[in-house]
Coordinates of C-alpha atoms in Angstrom, one line a residue:
M299 CA 210.3 -156.5 244.2
G300 CA 212.5 -156.6 241.1
G301 CA 216.1 -155.6 240.8
G302 CA 215.7 -153.1 238.0
G303 CA 217.7 -155.1 235.5
N304 CA 220.5 -156.5 237.7
M305 CA 221.2 -160.1 236.9
S306 CA 223.3 -162.6 238.8
A307 CA 223.4 -165.0 235.8
P308 CA 224.8 -164.0 232.4
A309 CA 222.1 -163.2 229.8
A310 CA 221.9 -165.8 227.1
K311 CA 222.3 -164.4 223.6
I312 CA 219.1 -163.9 221.7
E313 CA 218.9 -165.3 218.2
E314 CA 215.6 -165.1 216.3
K315 CA 214.5 -168.6 215.5
K316 CA 214.2 -169.1 211.7
N317 CA 211.9 -172.0 212.3
P318 CA 209.3 -171.5 215.1
L319 CA 208.8 -175.3 215.2
Q320 CA 212.4 -175.8 216.3
R321 CA 212.4 -177.6 219.6
A322 CA 212.9 -175.6 222.8
P323 CA 215.9 -176.5 224.9
T324 CA 215.3 -179.0 227.7
S325 CA 218.6 -178.7 229.6
K326 CA 218.7 -177.0 232.9
P327 CA 218.4 -173.2 232.4
P328 CA 221.5 -171.2 233.3
F329 CA 219.3 -168.8 235.4
T330 CA 216.9 -169.1 238.3
I331 CA 213.5 -167.6 238.8
G332 CA 215.2 -165.1 241.1
D333 CA 217.5 -164.0 238.3
I334 CA 214.4 -163.5 236.0
K335 CA 212.7 -161.4 238.7
K336 CA 215.7 -159.2 239.1
A337 CA 215.7 -158.4 235.4
I338 CA 212.2 -156.9 235.6
P339 CA 211.8 -153.2 236.5
P340 CA 210.3 -153.0 240.0
H341 CA 207.3 -151.0 239.0
C342 CA 206.1 -153.8 236.8
F343 CA 205.1 -155.7 239.9
E344 CA 202.9 -152.8 241.1
R345 CA 199.1 -153.3 240.8
S346 CA 196.8 -150.3 240.6
F347 CA 193.1 -150.8 241.3
I348 CA 192.3 -147.5 239.5
R349 CA 194.3 -148.4 236.4
S350 CA 193.0 -151.9 236.3
F351 CA 189.4 -150.7 236.7
S352 CA 189.9 -148.1 233.9
Y353 CA 190.5 -151.0 231.4
L354 CA 187.4 -152.8 232.7
A355 CA 185.3 -149.7 232.5
Q356 CA 186.5 -149.1 228.9
D357 CA 185.5 -152.7 228.0
L358 CA 182.1 -152.4 229.7
I359 CA 181.4 -149.1 227.9
L360 CA 182.2 -150.8 224.5
V361 CA 179.9 -153.7 225.5
F362 CA 177.0 -151.3 226.3
I363 CA 177.5 -149.2 223.2
S364 CA 177.5 -152.3 221.0
Y365 CA 174.4 -153.7 222.7
Y366 CA 172.6 -150.3 222.4
I367 CA 173.3 -150.0 218.7
A368 CA 172.3 -153.6 217.9
S369 CA 169.1 -153.5 220.0
T370 CA 168.0 -150.0 218.9
Y371 CA 169.0 -149.7 215.3
F372 CA 169.6 -153.0 213.6
H373 CA 165.9 -153.7 213.1
L374 CA 165.6 -150.4 211.3
L375 CA 168.2 -151.3 208.7
P376 CA 166.9 -152.2 205.2
F377 CA 167.7 -155.6 203.7
P378 CA 170.5 -156.8 203.4
Y379 CA 172.3 -154.4 205.7
S380 CA 170.7 -155.8 208.8
Y381 CA 172.1 -159.2 208.0
L382 CA 175.5 -157.7 207.5
A383 CA 175.4 -155.8 210.7
W384 CA 174.7 -158.7 213.0
P385 CA 178.0 -160.6 212.2
V386 CA 179.9 -157.4 212.9
Y387 CA 178.2 -157.0 216.3
W388 CA 178.9 -160.7 217.1
V389 CA 182.6 -160.4 216.4
V390 CA 183.0 -157.0 218.2
Q391 CA 181.0 -158.0 221.2
G392 CA 182.5 -161.5 221.5
S393 CA 186.0 -160.1 221.2
V394 CA 185.5 -157.4 223.8
C395 CA 183.8 -159.9 226.2
A396 CA 186.8 -162.2 225.8
G397 CA 188.9 -159.2 227.0
I398 CA 186.6 -158.9 230.0
W399 CA 187.0 -162.7 230.6
F400 CA 190.8 -162.2 230.8
I401 CA 190.4 -159.3 233.2
A402 CA 188.5 -161.7 235.5
H403 CA 191.3 -164.1 234.9
E404 CA 193.7 -161.5 236.2
C405 CA 191.5 -161.1 239.2
S406 CA 192.0 -164.8 240.0
H407 CA 195.8 -164.2 239.9
T408 CA 195.5 -161.2 242.2
A409 CA 196.9 -159.0 239.4
F410 CA 193.9 -156.7 239.4
S411 CA 194.5 -155.0 242.7
D412 CA 196.4 -155.5 246.0
Y413 CA 193.2 -156.6 247.8
Q414 CA 192.0 -160.2 247.5
W415 CA 188.4 -159.4 248.3
I416 CA 188.2 -156.9 245.5
N417 CA 189.8 -159.3 243.1
D418 CA 187.5 -162.1 244.0
T419 CA 184.4 -159.9 244.0
I420 CA 185.0 -158.4 240.6
G421 CA 186.2 -161.7 239.1
F422 CA 183.1 -163.5 240.5
F423 CA 180.6 -161.1 238.9
L424 CA 182.5 -160.9 235.6
H425 CA 183.0 -164.6 235.1
S426 CA 179.5 -165.5 236.3
A427 CA 178.1 -163.1 233.7
L428 CA 180.2 -164.9 231.1
L429 CA 179.0 -168.3 232.3
T430 CA 182.3 -169.3 233.9
P431 CA 182.3 -170.7 237.5
Y432 CA 184.8 -168.2 238.9
F433 CA 186.2 -170.0 242.1
S434 CA 185.9 -173.4 240.5
W435 CA 188.0 -172.3 237.5
K436 CA 190.3 -170.2 239.7
Y437 CA 191.4 -173.3 241.8
S438 CA 191.8 -175.6 238.8
H439 CA 193.7 -172.9 236.9
R440 CA 196.0 -172.4 239.9
R441 CA 197.0 -176.0 239.7
H442 CA 197.7 -175.6 236.0
H443 CA 200.2 -172.9 236.8
S444 CA 201.7 -175.1 239.5
N445 CA 202.2 -178.0 237.2
T446 CA 202.5 -176.7 233.7
N447 CA 203.4 -179.3 231.1
S448 CA 203.6 -182.1 233.7
L449 CA 202.1 -185.2 232.1
E450 CA 200.9 -186.5 235.4
H451 CA 199.7 -183.3 237.2
D452 CA 199.0 -180.5 234.7
E453 CA 195.3 -179.6 235.0
N454 CA 194.3 -179.0 231.4
H455 CA 195.5 -179.4 227.8
V456 CA 197.2 -182.6 228.9
P457 CA 198.3 -184.4 225.7
K458 CA 197.7 -188.1 225.3
L459 CA 200.3 -190.8 224.7
K460 CA 200.0 -192.4 221.3
T461 CA 199.1 -195.7 223.0
K462 CA 196.1 -194.0 224.7
L463 CA 194.5 -192.3 221.7
R464 CA 190.8 -193.0 221.3
W465 CA 189.7 -195.1 218.4
Y466 CA 188.0 -192.2 216.6
T467 CA 191.2 -190.1 216.5
K468 CA 192.4 -191.9 213.4
L469 CA 189.2 -190.9 211.6
Y470 CA 190.3 -187.3 211.4
L471 CA 194.1 -187.6 211.4
D472 CA 194.3 -187.3 207.6
N473 CA 190.7 -186.2 206.8
S474 CA 190.5 -182.4 206.4
L475 CA 186.7 -182.3 206.6
A476 CA 186.6 -184.3 209.8
R477 CA 189.4 -182.2 211.2
A478 CA 187.4 -179.0 210.4
F479 CA 184.4 -180.4 212.2
I480 CA 186.4 -181.3 215.3
L481 CA 188.0 -177.9 215.2
V482 CA 184.7 -176.0 215.1
F483 CA 183.2 -178.3 217.8
T484 CA 186.2 -177.7 220.1
L485 CA 186.1 -173.9 219.7
T486 CA 182.3 -173.7 220.3
A487 CA 181.7 -176.5 222.8
G488 CA 185.1 -177.2 224.3
L489 CA 185.0 -174.8 227.2
P490 CA 181.5 -175.7 228.5
L491 CA 182.5 -179.4 228.2
Y492 CA 185.7 -178.8 230.2
Y493 CA 183.7 -177.0 232.9
A494 CA 181.1 -179.7 233.1
F495 CA 183.0 -183.0 232.4
N496 CA 186.7 -182.0 232.6
I497 CA 187.1 -182.8 228.9
T498 CA 190.9 -182.4 228.0
G499 CA 191.6 -182.1 231.7
R500 CA 193.8 -184.2 234.0
P501 CA 192.4 -187.7 234.5
Y502 CA 190.9 -188.2 238.0
D503 CA 189.4 -191.1 239.9
G504 CA 185.8 -190.2 240.2
F505 CA 183.5 -187.6 238.6
A506 CA 185.5 -184.4 237.9
S507 CA 183.5 -181.3 237.2
H508 CA 183.8 -177.6 237.9
Y509 CA 180.2 -177.6 239.1
Y510 CA 180.5 -180.4 241.5
P511 CA 181.7 -179.3 245.0
Y512 CA 182.9 -182.8 245.8
S513 CA 184.9 -183.2 242.6
P514 CA 188.4 -184.6 243.1
I515 CA 189.7 -181.4 241.6
Y516 CA 189.0 -179.6 244.9
N517 CA 190.0 -180.0 248.5
D518 CA 187.7 -179.6 251.5
R519 CA 188.7 -176.0 252.1
E520 CA 187.6 -175.0 248.6
R521 CA 184.2 -176.8 248.4
L522 CA 182.1 -173.9 249.8
Q523 CA 183.4 -171.6 247.1
I524 CA 182.4 -174.1 244.5
Y525 CA 178.8 -173.8 245.7
I526 CA 179.2 -170.0 245.4
S527 CA 180.4 -170.3 241.9
D528 CA 177.4 -172.5 241.0
A529 CA 175.1 -169.9 242.5
G530 CA 176.6 -167.3 240.2
I531 CA 176.0 -169.5 237.2
I532 CA 172.4 -170.2 238.3
A533 CA 171.7 -166.5 238.8
T534 CA 173.0 -165.7 235.3
F535 CA 170.9 -168.5 233.7
Y536 CA 167.9 -167.1 235.5
L537 CA 168.5 -163.6 234.2
L538 CA 169.0 -165.1 230.7
Y539 CA 165.7 -167.0 231.1
R540 CA 163.9 -163.8 232.1
A541 CA 165.4 -162.0 229.1
A542 CA 164.2 -164.8 226.8
V543 CA 160.7 -164.6 228.2
T544 CA 160.4 -160.9 227.8
Q545 CA 162.4 -160.4 224.6
G546 CA 162.2 -163.7 222.9
I547 CA 164.7 -166.5 222.3
T548 CA 165.9 -165.2 219.0
W549 CA 166.7 -161.8 220.6
L550 CA 168.7 -163.6 223.3
I551 CA 170.6 -165.8 220.8
C552 CA 171.5 -162.7 218.7
I553 CA 172.4 -160.4 221.6
Y554 CA 174.1 -162.9 224.0
G555 CA 174.3 -166.5 222.6
V556 CA 176.4 -165.9 219.5
P557 CA 178.9 -163.6 221.3
L558 CA 179.1 -166.3 224.0
L559 CA 180.3 -168.8 221.4
I560 CA 182.9 -166.3 220.2
W561 CA 184.4 -165.4 223.6
N562 CA 184.4 -169.1 224.6
G563 CA 186.2 -169.8 221.3
F564 CA 188.8 -167.2 222.0
V565 CA 189.6 -168.7 225.5
V566 CA 190.0 -172.2 223.9
L567 CA 192.0 -170.9 221.0
I568 CA 194.4 -168.9 223.0
T569 CA 195.0 -171.4 225.8
T570 CA 195.5 -174.2 223.3
L571 CA 197.9 -172.4 221.1
H572 CA 200.0 -171.3 224.1
H573 CA 200.5 -174.9 225.4
A574 CA 200.1 -177.2 222.4
H575 CA 203.0 -176.5 220.1
P576 CA 205.5 -178.7 218.3
S577 CA 208.4 -176.9 219.9
L578 CA 207.3 -177.4 223.5
P579 CA 208.3 -180.4 225.6
H580 CA 206.2 -182.2 228.2
Y581 CA 207.8 -183.9 231.2
D582 CA 207.0 -186.9 233.4
S583 CA 207.7 -186.8 237.1
S584 CA 211.3 -187.9 236.7
E585 CA 212.3 -184.7 234.7
W586 CA 209.6 -182.1 235.5
N587 CA 210.3 -179.1 237.7
W588 CA 208.4 -175.8 238.0
L589 CA 210.7 -173.6 236.1
R590 CA 211.1 -176.1 233.2
G591 CA 207.3 -176.3 233.0
A592 CA 206.7 -172.6 233.2
L593 CA 209.1 -172.0 230.3
A594 CA 207.3 -174.6 228.2
T595 CA 204.8 -172.1 226.7
V596 CA 204.9 -169.8 223.7
D597 CA 204.0 -166.2 223.0
R598 CA 202.0 -165.3 219.8
D599 CA 201.0 -162.3 217.9
Y600 CA 197.3 -161.7 217.3
G601 CA 197.7 -158.3 215.7
V602 CA 195.1 -155.7 217.0
L603 CA 193.6 -158.5 219.2
N604 CA 196.6 -158.3 221.4
K605 CA 195.3 -155.1 222.9
V606 CA 191.6 -156.2 222.8
L607 CA 192.6 -159.3 224.8
H608 CA 194.8 -157.3 227.2
N609 CA 198.1 -158.8 226.0
I610 CA 197.5 -162.3 227.3
T611 CA 198.4 -163.5 223.8
D612 CA 201.9 -162.0 223.4
T613 CA 203.1 -162.1 227.1
H614 CA 202.1 -165.6 228.1
V615 CA 205.6 -166.8 228.9
L616 CA 205.9 -164.0 231.4
H617 CA 202.5 -164.8 232.8
H618 CA 203.6 -168.3 233.7
L619 CA 206.6 -167.0 235.4
F620 CA 204.9 -164.1 237.3
S621 CA 201.1 -164.4 237.0
Y622 CA 200.5 -161.5 239.4
I623 CA 202.0 -158.9 237.0
P624 CA 199.1 -156.9 235.6
H625 CA 198.6 -156.9 231.8
Y626 CA 199.5 -153.2 231.5
H627 CA 203.1 -153.9 232.7
A628 CA 203.4 -157.3 231.0
M629 CA 204.9 -156.2 227.7
E630 CA 207.6 -154.1 229.4
A631 CA 208.4 -157.0 231.7
T632 CA 208.5 -159.4 228.7
I633 CA 211.0 -157.2 226.9
A634 CA 213.1 -157.0 230.0
I635 CA 213.4 -160.8 230.4
K636 CA 213.9 -161.8 226.8
P637 CA 217.7 -161.2 226.8
L638 CA 218.1 -163.3 229.9
L639 CA 215.8 -166.2 228.7
G640 CA 217.5 -166.3 225.3
E641 CA 216.7 -169.5 223.5
Y642 CA 214.4 -170.5 226.4
Y643 CA 212.0 -167.8 225.2
Q644 CA 209.6 -169.2 222.6
F645 CA 207.7 -167.1 220.1
D646 CA 205.6 -168.1 217.1
D647 CA 204.2 -165.4 214.7
T648 CA 202.3 -167.9 212.6
P649 CA 198.7 -166.5 212.1
F650 CA 196.5 -168.0 214.7
Y651 CA 194.0 -169.5 212.2
K652 CA 196.9 -171.3 210.4
A653 CA 198.4 -172.4 213.7
M654 CA 195.1 -173.9 215.0
W655 CA 194.7 -175.9 211.8
R656 CA 198.3 -177.1 212.1
N657 CA 197.8 -178.0 215.8
F658 CA 194.8 -180.2 215.0
K659 CA 197.1 -182.2 212.7
D660 CA 200.5 -182.2 214.4
C661 CA 199.7 -181.9 218.1
L662 CA 197.4 -184.9 218.8
Y663 CA 199.7 -187.0 220.9
V664 CA 203.2 -187.1 222.5
E665 CA 205.9 -189.7 222.5
K666 CA 209.1 -190.1 224.6
D667 CA 212.3 -189.0 222.9
E668 CA 214.5 -188.8 225.9
Q669 CA 214.3 -190.0 229.5
G670 CA 211.2 -188.3 230.9
I671 CA 210.8 -185.8 228.0
F672 CA 208.0 -186.1 225.6
W673 CA 207.3 -184.3 222.3
F674 CA 204.3 -183.9 220.0
K675 CA 204.5 -186.2 216.9

């Protein structure tokens, strides 16, 4: 499937950007998607169900161990150790569950195995358990990959033009306290609101929701699977309700509710920082094409979390070029394509907490600088 490093186009020279905010090139790349594919070792395109499942099993074991320790021993700890133990559990459990969420994300891209029914079955159960409507999200996310950084057709994280900013935006532009509130609200409530009401999504005529089978997001062939996604969410809510009845609402919040906020926060944080960046262009229909859009994303370094989150963080450029490459080959493939991409490869090592704060100040709207090309201001 790959050419083992043979390239028909000359590799662009790599120079580390001294300033990660320096604008990415918008000229036509001197390579094609075929050239990029040839640069990747062929084995990177191979998907192994056994290997993929081993990463899932590892995560599930960590989830069970964390749950067992918290539910069995935390109440035995003397004050104040019990109050210190719970935040540790929330962070660990939330982070590992975020990794599971991204394994389900790989299922939606057929990167988990060679068999679609296995991918969809595992992805459906994992995402449903994490309160994500699997098929609904799979189809909207597929359209995001097909239209990345298109102002008219990208599916999520679509920036607004300055002329279309809402009236309340100016209230937190230069107000740190208000910006902190919006940041926390976005990380905790942003993903459920996106699922339910298409917040930050592409504008549609009519009611757009991941739970509504007749939403304009979906076509007629997809509507049955939206019902199935809804059934998975309803089943999870029922199990959570039964847990609350038998164990108590406080127990449910501590065991499941707070980690839920953390893994949702990770999904919002990661996707936002990959696509909302001062160095990345957005295009209107006069300039957009698939390769330009796919290259308009940025890799980041989250330290040890790179492994916990299965390298979705530091191989996202590759992911938008070849989303079916499994995460355990993604770093090798990224290293292989960087010499060819050259200045078209974007990386920012700004700590994620600093980057998120910066984004909520500097990436609120876009303006046109060139014909059909828009930048954050």
